mmCIF file of C-alpha atoms in Angstrom:
data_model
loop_
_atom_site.group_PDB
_atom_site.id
_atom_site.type_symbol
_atom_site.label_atom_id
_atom_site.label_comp_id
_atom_site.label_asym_id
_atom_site.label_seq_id
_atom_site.Cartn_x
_atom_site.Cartn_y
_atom_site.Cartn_z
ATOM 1 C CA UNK A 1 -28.492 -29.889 -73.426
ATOM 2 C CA UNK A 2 -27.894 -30.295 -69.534
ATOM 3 C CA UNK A 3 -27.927 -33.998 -68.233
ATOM 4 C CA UNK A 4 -30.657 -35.291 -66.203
ATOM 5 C CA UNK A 5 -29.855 -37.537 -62.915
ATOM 6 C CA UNK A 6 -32.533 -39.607 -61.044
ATOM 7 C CA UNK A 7 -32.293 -36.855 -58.406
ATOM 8 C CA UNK A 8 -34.634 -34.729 -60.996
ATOM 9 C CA UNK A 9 -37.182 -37.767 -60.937
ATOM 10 C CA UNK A 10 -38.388 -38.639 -57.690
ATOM 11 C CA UNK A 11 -40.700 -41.381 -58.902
ATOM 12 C CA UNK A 12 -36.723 -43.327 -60.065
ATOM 13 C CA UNK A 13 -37.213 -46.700 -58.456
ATOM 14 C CA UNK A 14 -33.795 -47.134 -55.571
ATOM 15 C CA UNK A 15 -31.601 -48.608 -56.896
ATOM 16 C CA UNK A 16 -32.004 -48.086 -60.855
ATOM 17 C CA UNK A 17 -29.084 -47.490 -62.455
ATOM 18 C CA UNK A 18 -27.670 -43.859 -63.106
ATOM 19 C CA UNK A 19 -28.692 -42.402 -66.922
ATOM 20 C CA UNK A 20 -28.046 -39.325 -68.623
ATOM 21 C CA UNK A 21 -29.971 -37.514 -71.976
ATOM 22 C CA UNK A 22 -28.293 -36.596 -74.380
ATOM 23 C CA UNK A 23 -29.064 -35.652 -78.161
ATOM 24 C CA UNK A 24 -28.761 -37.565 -80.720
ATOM 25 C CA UNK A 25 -25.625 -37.629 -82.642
ATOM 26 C CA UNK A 26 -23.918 -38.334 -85.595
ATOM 27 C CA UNK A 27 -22.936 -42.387 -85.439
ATOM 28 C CA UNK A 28 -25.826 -43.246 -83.439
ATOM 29 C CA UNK A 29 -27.909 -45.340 -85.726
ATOM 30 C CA UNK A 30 -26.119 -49.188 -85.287
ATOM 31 C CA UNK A 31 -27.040 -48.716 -81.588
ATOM 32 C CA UNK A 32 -30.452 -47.309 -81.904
ATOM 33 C CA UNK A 33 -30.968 -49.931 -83.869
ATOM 34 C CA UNK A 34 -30.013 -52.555 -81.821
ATOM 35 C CA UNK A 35 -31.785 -51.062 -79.118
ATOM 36 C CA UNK A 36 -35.137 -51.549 -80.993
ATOM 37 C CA UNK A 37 -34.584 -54.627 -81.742
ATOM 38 C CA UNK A 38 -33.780 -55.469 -78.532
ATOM 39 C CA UNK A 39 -37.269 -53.845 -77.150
ATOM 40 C CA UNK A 40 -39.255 -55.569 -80.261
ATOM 41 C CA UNK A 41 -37.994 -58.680 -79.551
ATOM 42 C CA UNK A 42 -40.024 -58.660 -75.835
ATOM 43 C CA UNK A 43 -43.191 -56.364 -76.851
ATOM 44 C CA UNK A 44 -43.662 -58.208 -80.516
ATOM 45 C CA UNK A 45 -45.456 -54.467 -81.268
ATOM 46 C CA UNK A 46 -44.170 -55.003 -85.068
ATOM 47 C CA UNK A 47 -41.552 -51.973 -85.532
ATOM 48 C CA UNK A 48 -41.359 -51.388 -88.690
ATOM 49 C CA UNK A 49 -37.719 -49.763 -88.491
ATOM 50 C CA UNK A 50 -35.244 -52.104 -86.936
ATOM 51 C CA UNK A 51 -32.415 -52.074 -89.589
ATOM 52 C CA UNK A 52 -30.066 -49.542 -90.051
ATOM 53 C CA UNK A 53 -30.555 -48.516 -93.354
ATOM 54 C CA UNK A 54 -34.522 -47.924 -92.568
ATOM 55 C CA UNK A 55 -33.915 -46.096 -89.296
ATOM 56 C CA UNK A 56 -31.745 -43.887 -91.320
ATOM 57 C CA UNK A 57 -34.284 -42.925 -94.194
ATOM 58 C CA UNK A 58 -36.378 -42.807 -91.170
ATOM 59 C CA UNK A 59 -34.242 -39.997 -89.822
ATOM 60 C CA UNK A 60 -33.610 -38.231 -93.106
ATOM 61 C CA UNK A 61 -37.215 -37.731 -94.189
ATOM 62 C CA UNK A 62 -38.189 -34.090 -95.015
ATOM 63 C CA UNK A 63 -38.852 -32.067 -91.516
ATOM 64 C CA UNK A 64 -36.973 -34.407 -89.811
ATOM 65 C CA UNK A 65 -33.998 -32.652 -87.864
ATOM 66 C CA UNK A 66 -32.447 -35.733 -85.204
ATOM 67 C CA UNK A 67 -29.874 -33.206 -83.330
ATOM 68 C CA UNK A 68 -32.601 -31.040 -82.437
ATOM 69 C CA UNK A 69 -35.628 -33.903 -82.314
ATOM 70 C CA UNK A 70 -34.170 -37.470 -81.199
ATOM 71 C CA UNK A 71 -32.861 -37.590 -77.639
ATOM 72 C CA UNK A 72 -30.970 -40.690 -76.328
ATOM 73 C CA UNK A 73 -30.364 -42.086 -72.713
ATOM 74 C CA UNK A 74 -27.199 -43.455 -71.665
ATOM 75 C CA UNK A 75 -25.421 -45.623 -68.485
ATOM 76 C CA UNK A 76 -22.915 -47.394 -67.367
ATOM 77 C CA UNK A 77 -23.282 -51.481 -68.218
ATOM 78 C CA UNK A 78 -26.265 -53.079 -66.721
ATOM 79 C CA UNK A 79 -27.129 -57.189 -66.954
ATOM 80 C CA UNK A 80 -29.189 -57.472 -69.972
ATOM 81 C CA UNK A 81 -28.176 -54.558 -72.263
ATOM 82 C CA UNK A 82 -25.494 -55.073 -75.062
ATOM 83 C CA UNK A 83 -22.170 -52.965 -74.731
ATOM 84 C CA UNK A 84 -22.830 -49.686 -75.846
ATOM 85 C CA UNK A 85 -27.337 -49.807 -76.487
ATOM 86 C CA UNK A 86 -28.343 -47.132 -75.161
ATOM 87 C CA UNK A 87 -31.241 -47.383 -72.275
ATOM 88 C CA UNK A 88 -33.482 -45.285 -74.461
ATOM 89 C CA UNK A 89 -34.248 -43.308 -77.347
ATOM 90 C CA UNK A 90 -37.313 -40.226 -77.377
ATOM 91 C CA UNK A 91 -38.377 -38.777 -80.755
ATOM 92 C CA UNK A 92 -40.252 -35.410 -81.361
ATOM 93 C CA UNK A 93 -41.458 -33.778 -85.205
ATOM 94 C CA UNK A 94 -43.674 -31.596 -85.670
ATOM 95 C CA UNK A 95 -45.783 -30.852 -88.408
ATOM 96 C CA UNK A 96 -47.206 -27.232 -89.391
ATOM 97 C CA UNK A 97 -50.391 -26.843 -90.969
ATOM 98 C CA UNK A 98 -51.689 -23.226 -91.888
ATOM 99 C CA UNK A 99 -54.842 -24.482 -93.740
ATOM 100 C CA UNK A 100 -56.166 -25.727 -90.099
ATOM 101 C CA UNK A 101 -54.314 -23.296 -88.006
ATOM 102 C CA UNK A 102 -52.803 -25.806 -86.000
ATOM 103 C CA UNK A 103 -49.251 -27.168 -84.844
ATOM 104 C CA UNK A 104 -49.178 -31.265 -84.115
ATOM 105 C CA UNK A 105 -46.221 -32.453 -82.267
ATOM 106 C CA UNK A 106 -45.754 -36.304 -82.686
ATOM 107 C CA UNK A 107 -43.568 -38.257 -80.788
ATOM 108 C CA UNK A 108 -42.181 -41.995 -79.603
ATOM 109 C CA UNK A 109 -40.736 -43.742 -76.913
ATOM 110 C CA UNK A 110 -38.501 -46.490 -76.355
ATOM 111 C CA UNK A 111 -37.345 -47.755 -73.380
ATOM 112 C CA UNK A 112 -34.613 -50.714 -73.413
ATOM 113 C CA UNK A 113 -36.559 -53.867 -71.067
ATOM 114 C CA UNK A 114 -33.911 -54.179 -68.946
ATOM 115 C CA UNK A 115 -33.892 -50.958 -67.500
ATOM 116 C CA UNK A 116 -37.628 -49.861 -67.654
ATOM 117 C CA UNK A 117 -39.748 -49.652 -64.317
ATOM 118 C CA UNK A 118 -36.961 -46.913 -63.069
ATOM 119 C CA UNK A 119 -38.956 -43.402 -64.582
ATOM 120 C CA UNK A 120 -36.579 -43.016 -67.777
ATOM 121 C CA UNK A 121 -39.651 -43.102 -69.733
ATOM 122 C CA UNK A 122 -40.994 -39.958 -68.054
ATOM 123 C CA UNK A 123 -37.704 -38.077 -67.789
ATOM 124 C CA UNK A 124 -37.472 -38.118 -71.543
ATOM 125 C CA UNK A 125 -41.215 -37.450 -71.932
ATOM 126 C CA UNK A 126 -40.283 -34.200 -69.932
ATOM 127 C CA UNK A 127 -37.703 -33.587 -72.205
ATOM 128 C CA UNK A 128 -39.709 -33.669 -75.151
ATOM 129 C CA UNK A 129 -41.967 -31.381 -73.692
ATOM 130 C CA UNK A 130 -39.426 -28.554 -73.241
ATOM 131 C CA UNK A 131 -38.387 -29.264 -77.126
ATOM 132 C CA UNK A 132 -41.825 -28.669 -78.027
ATOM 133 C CA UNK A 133 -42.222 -25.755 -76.134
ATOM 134 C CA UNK A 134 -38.482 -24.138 -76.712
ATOM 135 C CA UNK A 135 -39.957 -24.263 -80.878
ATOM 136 C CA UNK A 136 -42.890 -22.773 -79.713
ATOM 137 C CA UNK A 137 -41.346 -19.884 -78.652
ATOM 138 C CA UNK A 138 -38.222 -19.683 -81.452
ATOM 139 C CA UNK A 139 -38.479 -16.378 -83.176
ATOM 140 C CA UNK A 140 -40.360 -16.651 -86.634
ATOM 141 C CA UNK A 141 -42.470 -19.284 -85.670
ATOM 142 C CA UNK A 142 -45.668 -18.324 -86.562
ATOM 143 C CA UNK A 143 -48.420 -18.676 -83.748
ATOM 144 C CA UNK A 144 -51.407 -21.659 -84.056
ATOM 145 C CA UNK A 145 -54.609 -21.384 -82.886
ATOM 146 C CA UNK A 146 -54.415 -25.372 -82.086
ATOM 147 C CA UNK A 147 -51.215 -26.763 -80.657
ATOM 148 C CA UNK A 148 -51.108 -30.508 -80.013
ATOM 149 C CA UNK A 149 -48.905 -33.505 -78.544
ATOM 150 C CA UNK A 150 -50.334 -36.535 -79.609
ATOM 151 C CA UNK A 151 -48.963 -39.846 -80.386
ATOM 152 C CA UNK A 152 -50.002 -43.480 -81.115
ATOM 153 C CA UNK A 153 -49.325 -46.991 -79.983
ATOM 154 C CA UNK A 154 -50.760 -50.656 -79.080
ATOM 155 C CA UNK A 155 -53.322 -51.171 -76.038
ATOM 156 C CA UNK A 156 -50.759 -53.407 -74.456
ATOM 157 C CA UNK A 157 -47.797 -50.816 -74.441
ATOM 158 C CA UNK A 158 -48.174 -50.154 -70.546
ATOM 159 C CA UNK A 159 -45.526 -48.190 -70.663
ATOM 160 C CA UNK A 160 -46.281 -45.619 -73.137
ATOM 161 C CA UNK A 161 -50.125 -45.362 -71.480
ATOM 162 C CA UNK A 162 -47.821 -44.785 -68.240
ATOM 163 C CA UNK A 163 -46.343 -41.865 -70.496
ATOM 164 C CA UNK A 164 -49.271 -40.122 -72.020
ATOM 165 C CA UNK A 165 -50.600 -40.202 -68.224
ATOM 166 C CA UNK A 166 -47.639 -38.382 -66.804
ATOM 167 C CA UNK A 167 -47.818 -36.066 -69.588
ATOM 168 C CA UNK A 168 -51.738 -35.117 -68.970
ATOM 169 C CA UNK A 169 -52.387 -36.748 -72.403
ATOM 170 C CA UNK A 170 -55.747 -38.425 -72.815
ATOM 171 C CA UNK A 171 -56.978 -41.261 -75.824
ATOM 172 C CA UNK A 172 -58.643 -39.737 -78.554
ATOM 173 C CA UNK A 173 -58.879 -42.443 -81.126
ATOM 174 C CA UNK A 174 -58.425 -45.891 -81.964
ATOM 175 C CA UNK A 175 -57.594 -47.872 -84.813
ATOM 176 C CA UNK A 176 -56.964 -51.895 -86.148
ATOM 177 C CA UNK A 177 -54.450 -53.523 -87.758
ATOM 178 C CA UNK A 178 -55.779 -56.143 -89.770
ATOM 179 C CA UNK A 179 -54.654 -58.789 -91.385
ATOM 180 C CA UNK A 180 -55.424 -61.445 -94.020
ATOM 181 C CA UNK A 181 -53.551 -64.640 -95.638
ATOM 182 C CA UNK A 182 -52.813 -64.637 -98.782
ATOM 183 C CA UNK A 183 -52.935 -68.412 -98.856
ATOM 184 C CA UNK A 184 -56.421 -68.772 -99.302
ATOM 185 C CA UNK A 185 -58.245 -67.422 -102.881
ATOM 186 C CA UNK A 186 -58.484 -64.053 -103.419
ATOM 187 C CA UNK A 187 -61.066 -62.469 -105.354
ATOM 188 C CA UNK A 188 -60.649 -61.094 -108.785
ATOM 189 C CA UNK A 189 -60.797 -57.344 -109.028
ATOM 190 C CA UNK A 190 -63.526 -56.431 -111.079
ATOM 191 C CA UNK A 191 -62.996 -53.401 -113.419
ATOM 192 C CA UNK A 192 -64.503 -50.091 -112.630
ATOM 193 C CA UNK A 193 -66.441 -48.103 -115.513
ATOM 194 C CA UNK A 194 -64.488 -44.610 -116.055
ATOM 195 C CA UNK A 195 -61.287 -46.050 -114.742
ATOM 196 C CA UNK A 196 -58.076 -47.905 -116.081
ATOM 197 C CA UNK A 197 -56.437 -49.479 -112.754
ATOM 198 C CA UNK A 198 -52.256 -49.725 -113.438
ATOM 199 C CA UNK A 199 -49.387 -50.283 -111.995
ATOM 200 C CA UNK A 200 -47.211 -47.411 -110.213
ATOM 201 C CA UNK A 201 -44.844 -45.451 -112.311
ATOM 202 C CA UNK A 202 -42.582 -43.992 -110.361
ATOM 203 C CA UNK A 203 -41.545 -41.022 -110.096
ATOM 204 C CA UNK A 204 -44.460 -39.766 -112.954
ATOM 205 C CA UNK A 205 -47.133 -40.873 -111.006
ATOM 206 C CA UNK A 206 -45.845 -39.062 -107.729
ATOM 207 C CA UNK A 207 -47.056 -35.582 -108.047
ATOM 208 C CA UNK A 208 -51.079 -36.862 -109.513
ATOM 209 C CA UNK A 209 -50.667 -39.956 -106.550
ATOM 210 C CA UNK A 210 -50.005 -37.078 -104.338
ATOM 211 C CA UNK A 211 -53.127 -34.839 -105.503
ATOM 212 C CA UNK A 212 -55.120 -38.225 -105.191
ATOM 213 C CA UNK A 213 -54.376 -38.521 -101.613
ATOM 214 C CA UNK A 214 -54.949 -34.969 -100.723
ATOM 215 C CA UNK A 215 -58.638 -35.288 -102.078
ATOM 216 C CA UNK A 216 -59.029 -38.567 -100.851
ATOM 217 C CA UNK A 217 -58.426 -37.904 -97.159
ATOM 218 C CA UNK A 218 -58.956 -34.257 -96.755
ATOM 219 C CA UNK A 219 -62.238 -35.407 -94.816
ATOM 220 C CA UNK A 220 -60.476 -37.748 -92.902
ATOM 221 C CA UNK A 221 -59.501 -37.927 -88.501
ATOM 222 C CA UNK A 222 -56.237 -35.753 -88.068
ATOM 223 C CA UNK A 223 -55.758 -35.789 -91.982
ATOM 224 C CA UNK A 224 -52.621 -33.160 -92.668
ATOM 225 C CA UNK A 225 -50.931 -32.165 -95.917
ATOM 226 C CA UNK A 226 -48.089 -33.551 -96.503
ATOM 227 C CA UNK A 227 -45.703 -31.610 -99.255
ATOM 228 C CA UNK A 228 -44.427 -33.193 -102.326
ATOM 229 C CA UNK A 229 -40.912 -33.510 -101.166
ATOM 230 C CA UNK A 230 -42.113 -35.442 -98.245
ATOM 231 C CA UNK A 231 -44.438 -37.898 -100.799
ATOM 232 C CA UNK A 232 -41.905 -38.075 -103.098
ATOM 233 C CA UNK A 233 -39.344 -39.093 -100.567
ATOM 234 C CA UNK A 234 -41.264 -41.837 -98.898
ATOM 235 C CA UNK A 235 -41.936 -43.062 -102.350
ATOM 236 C CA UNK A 236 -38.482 -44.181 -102.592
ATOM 237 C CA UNK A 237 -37.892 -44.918 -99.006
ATOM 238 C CA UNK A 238 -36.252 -49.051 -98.138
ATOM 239 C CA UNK A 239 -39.723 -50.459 -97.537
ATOM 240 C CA UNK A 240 -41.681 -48.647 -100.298
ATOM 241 C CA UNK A 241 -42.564 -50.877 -103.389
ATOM 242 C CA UNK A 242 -44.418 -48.683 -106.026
ATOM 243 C CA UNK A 243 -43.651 -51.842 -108.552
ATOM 244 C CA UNK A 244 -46.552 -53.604 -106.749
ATOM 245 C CA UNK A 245 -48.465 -50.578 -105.954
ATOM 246 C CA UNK A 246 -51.573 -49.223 -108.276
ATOM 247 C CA UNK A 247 -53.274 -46.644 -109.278
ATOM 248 C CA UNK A 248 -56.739 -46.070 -110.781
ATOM 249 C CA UNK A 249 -56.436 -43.464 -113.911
ATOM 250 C CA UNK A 250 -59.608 -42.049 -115.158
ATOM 251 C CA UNK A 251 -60.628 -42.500 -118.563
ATOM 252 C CA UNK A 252 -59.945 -39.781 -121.035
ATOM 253 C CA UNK A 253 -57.972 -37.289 -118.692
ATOM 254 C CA UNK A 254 -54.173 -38.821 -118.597
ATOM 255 C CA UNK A 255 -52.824 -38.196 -115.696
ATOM 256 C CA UNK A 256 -56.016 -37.583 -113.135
ATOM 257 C CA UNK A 257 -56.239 -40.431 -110.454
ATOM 258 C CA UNK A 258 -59.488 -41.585 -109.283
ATOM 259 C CA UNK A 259 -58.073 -43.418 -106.340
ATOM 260 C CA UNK A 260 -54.268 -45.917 -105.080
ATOM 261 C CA UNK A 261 -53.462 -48.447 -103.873
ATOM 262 C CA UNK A 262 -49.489 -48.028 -101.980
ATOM 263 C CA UNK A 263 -47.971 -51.178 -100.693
ATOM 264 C CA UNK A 264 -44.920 -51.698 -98.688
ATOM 265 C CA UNK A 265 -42.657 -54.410 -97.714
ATOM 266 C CA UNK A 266 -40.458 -54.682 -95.012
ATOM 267 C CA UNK A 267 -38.109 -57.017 -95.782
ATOM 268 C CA UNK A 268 -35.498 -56.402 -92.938
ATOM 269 C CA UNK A 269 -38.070 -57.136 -90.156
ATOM 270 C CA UNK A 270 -39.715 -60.018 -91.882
ATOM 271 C CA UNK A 271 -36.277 -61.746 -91.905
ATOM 272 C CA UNK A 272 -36.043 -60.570 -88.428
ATOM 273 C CA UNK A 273 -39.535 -62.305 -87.157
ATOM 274 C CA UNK A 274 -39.635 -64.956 -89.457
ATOM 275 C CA UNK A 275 -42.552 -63.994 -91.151
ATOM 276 C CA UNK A 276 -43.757 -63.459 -94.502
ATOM 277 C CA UNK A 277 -46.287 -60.092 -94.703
ATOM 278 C CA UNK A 278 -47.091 -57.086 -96.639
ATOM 279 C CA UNK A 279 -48.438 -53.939 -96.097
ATOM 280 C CA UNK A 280 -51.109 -52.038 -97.611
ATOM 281 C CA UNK A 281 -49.631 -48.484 -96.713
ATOM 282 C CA UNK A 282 -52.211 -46.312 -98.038
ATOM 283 C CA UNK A 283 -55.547 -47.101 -100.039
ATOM 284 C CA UNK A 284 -57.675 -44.032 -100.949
ATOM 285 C CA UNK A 285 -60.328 -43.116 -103.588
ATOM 286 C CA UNK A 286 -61.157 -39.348 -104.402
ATOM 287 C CA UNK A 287 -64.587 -38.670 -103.710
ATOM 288 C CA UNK A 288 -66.871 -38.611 -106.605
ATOM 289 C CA UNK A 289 -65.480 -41.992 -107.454
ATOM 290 C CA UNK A 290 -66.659 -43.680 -103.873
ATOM 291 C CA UNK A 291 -69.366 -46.170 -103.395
ATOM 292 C CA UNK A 292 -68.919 -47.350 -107.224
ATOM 293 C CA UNK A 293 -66.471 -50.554 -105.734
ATOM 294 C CA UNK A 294 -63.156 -48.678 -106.820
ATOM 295 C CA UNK A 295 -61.599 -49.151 -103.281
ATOM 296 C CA UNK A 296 -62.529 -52.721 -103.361
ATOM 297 C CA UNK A 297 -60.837 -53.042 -106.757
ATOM 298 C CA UNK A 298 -57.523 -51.523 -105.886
ATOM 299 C CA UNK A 299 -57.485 -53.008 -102.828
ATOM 300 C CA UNK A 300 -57.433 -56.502 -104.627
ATOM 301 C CA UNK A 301 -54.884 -55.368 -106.953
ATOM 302 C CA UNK A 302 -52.450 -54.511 -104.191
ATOM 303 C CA UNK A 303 -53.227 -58.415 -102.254
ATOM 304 C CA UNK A 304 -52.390 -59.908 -105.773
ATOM 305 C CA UNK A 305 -49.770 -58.144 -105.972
ATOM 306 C CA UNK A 306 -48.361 -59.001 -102.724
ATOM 307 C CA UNK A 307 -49.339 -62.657 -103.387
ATOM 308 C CA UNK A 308 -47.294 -62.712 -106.786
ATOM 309 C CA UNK A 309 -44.355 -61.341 -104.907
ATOM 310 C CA UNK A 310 -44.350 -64.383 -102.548
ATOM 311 C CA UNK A 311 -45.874 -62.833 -99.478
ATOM 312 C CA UNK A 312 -48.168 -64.852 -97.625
ATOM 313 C CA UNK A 313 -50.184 -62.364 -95.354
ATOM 314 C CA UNK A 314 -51.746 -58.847 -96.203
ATOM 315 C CA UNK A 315 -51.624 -56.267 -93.774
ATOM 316 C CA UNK A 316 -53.076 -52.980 -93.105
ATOM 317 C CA UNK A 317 -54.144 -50.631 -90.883
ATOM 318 C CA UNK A 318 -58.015 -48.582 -90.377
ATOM 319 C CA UNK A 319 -59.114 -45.777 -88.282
ATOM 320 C CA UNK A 320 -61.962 -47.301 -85.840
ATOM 321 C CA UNK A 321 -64.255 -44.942 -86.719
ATOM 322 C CA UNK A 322 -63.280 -44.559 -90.821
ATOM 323 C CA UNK A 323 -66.493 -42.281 -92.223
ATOM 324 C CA UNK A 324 -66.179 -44.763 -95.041
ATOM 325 C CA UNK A 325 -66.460 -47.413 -93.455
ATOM 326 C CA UNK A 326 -63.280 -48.962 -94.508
ATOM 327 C CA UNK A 327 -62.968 -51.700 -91.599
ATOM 328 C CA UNK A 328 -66.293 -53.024 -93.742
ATOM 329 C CA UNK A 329 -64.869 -53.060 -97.266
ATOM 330 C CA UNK A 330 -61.872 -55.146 -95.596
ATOM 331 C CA UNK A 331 -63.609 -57.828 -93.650
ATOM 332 C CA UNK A 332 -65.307 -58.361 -96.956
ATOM 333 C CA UNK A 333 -62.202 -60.015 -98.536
ATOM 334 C CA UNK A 334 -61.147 -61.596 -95.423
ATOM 335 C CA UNK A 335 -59.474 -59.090 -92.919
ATOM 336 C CA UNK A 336 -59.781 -60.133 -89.249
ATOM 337 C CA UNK A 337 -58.289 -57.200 -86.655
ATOM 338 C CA UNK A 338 -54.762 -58.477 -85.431
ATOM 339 C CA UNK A 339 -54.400 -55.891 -82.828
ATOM 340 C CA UNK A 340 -55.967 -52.389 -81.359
ATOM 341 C CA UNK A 341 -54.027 -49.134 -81.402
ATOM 342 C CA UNK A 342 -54.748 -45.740 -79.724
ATOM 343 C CA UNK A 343 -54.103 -41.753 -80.398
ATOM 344 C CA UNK A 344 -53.258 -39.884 -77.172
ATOM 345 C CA UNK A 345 -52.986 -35.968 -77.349
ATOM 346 C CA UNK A 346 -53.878 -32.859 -75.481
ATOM 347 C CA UNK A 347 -52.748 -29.011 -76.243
ATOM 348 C CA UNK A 348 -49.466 -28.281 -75.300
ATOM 349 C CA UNK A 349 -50.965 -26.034 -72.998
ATOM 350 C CA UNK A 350 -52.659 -28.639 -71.297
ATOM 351 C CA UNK A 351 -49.496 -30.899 -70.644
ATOM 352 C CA UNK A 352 -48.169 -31.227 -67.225
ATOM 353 C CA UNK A 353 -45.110 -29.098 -66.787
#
């Protein structure tokens, strides 16, 4: 890939240091890593990947391909950046779905604090742009009727609004994390008529979880299938904890999953921030099963879980506009919104060149 100078970036503040993008390499992860951490520790955003070993089963998933997705920006040694962080690290994937006829390009940003303010943010936005459209345009790949860029961050990130704007991206969405201490009662999950609520069993319960999910948000904002190597694989993933995840199996066909409950821990970064908190990854309930307090059920299920385990706050995150309402089925056990996030995308053909 050909290196980019300041001299390509007009908007480059005088003075900034000189950079240069690169891809990423084998090697790379201890100093991406440290570079997050280094960017958490000012924006408190609550990255969920900031040890090694998780950015690196980040990296592997299924139709994830660093050499040709992750770029990284280097310089020479500036006050306030570790020897050998990089400035910054860009990530693009893409995700093909033929049942919608569309192509979705996803991608992040992360710019070191210490050298942000100088247009490195927008260089490698460029950058990911020109991936995007270089696949686009790869032999063999099959032409979408829908092409997007989109990706997804807090309301205070400044810098990645300052992105999507460069980028002629616009906000599409919003969404809440929410959370809810596990110090005070919880509820006891009532049990659901036609249903048998377990534990996980993992790997057996992958490929029916799988089918459960698929059914459950089909209906859903931006909902895309996922294949089983990609479900099976984050099943097993650092922060995944199928032994205090649950699923609700319905009565007299083994096997057939009314609805889940997926939890996650990430242990690393509660060390990290001194905290004590638990995620409720994924909760869905196939439809036919919905309004008959199934959701409500599992949900509980996964809290106690979490409680058991010594965790002391639940957390979780909602689409804004959920057509099941599910921001209302959490404030009814005690979720309060901890922060607002936001989907920027456009068509590809709609991003500035």
């Amino acid at each position: 890939m050909e290196t980019i100078d300041k001299a390509a970036h007009p908007a480059s503040a005088a003075g900034a240091p000189e950079w240069s993008i690169r891809f990423y390499r084998e090697g790379d992860i201890p100093a991406l890593t440290r570079l997050l951490i280094a960017a958490e520790e000012v924006d408190r955003f609550g990255t969920r990947s900031t040890t090694e070993e998780q950015l690196t089963a980040n990296y592997n998933q299924p139709m994830s391909d660093p050499p040709r997705q992750v770029l990284v920006a280097e310089g020479p040694a500036v006050e306030g950046i570790e020897q050998g962080v990089p400035y910054g690290v860009a990530r693009i994937v893409w995700i093909d779905d033929p049942n919608a006829d569309e192509r979705i390009y996803q991608f992040g940003i992360v710019i070191h604090p210490a050298v942000r303010g100088h247009d490195l943010e927008h260089a490698l936005a460029d950058e990911l742009l020109k991936i995007a459209r270089k696949h686009e345009a790869e032999p063999g790949v099959e032409p979408r009727k829908s092409v997007k860029v989109l990706t997804g961050f807090r309301t205070e990130d400044t810098l990645m609004q300052s992105v999507c704007e460069h980028m002629g991206l616009r906000a599409v969405r919003y969404g809440w994390t929410m959370e809810r201490s596990l110090d005070e009662p919880l509820p006891e999950p009532r049990q659901v008529e036609g249903v048998t609520i377990r534990a996980y069993r993992r790997p057996e319960d992958n490929a029916a979880a799988l089918d459960a999910y698929r059914r459950s948000f089909i209906d859903h904002f931006e909902y895309h299938d996922i294949p089983a190597e990609m479900w099976n694989y984050r099943m097993d993933m650092p922060n995944s904890r199928p032994d205090l995840s649950w699923v609700a199996e319905a009565d007299g066909s083994p096997g057939e999953l009314a609805g889940f409950c997926i939890v996650e821990v990430n242990q690393g970064d509660n060390e990290r921030r001194d905290v004590s908190e638990g995620w409720i990854e994924l909760l869905g309930t196939v439809r036919g099963w919905r309004g008959k307090g199934l959701g409500k059920s599992l949900l509980l299920h996964g809290m106690r879980s979490l409680k058991e385990a010594g965790l002391r706050t639940a957390v979780l995150g909602v689409d804004s506009e959920s057509l099941t309402g599910a921001n209302r089925l959490y404030e009814s056990v005690g979720f309060a919104v901890r922060s607002t996030e936001v989907m920027y995308a456009a068509q590809v053909s709609e991003t500035r060149p």
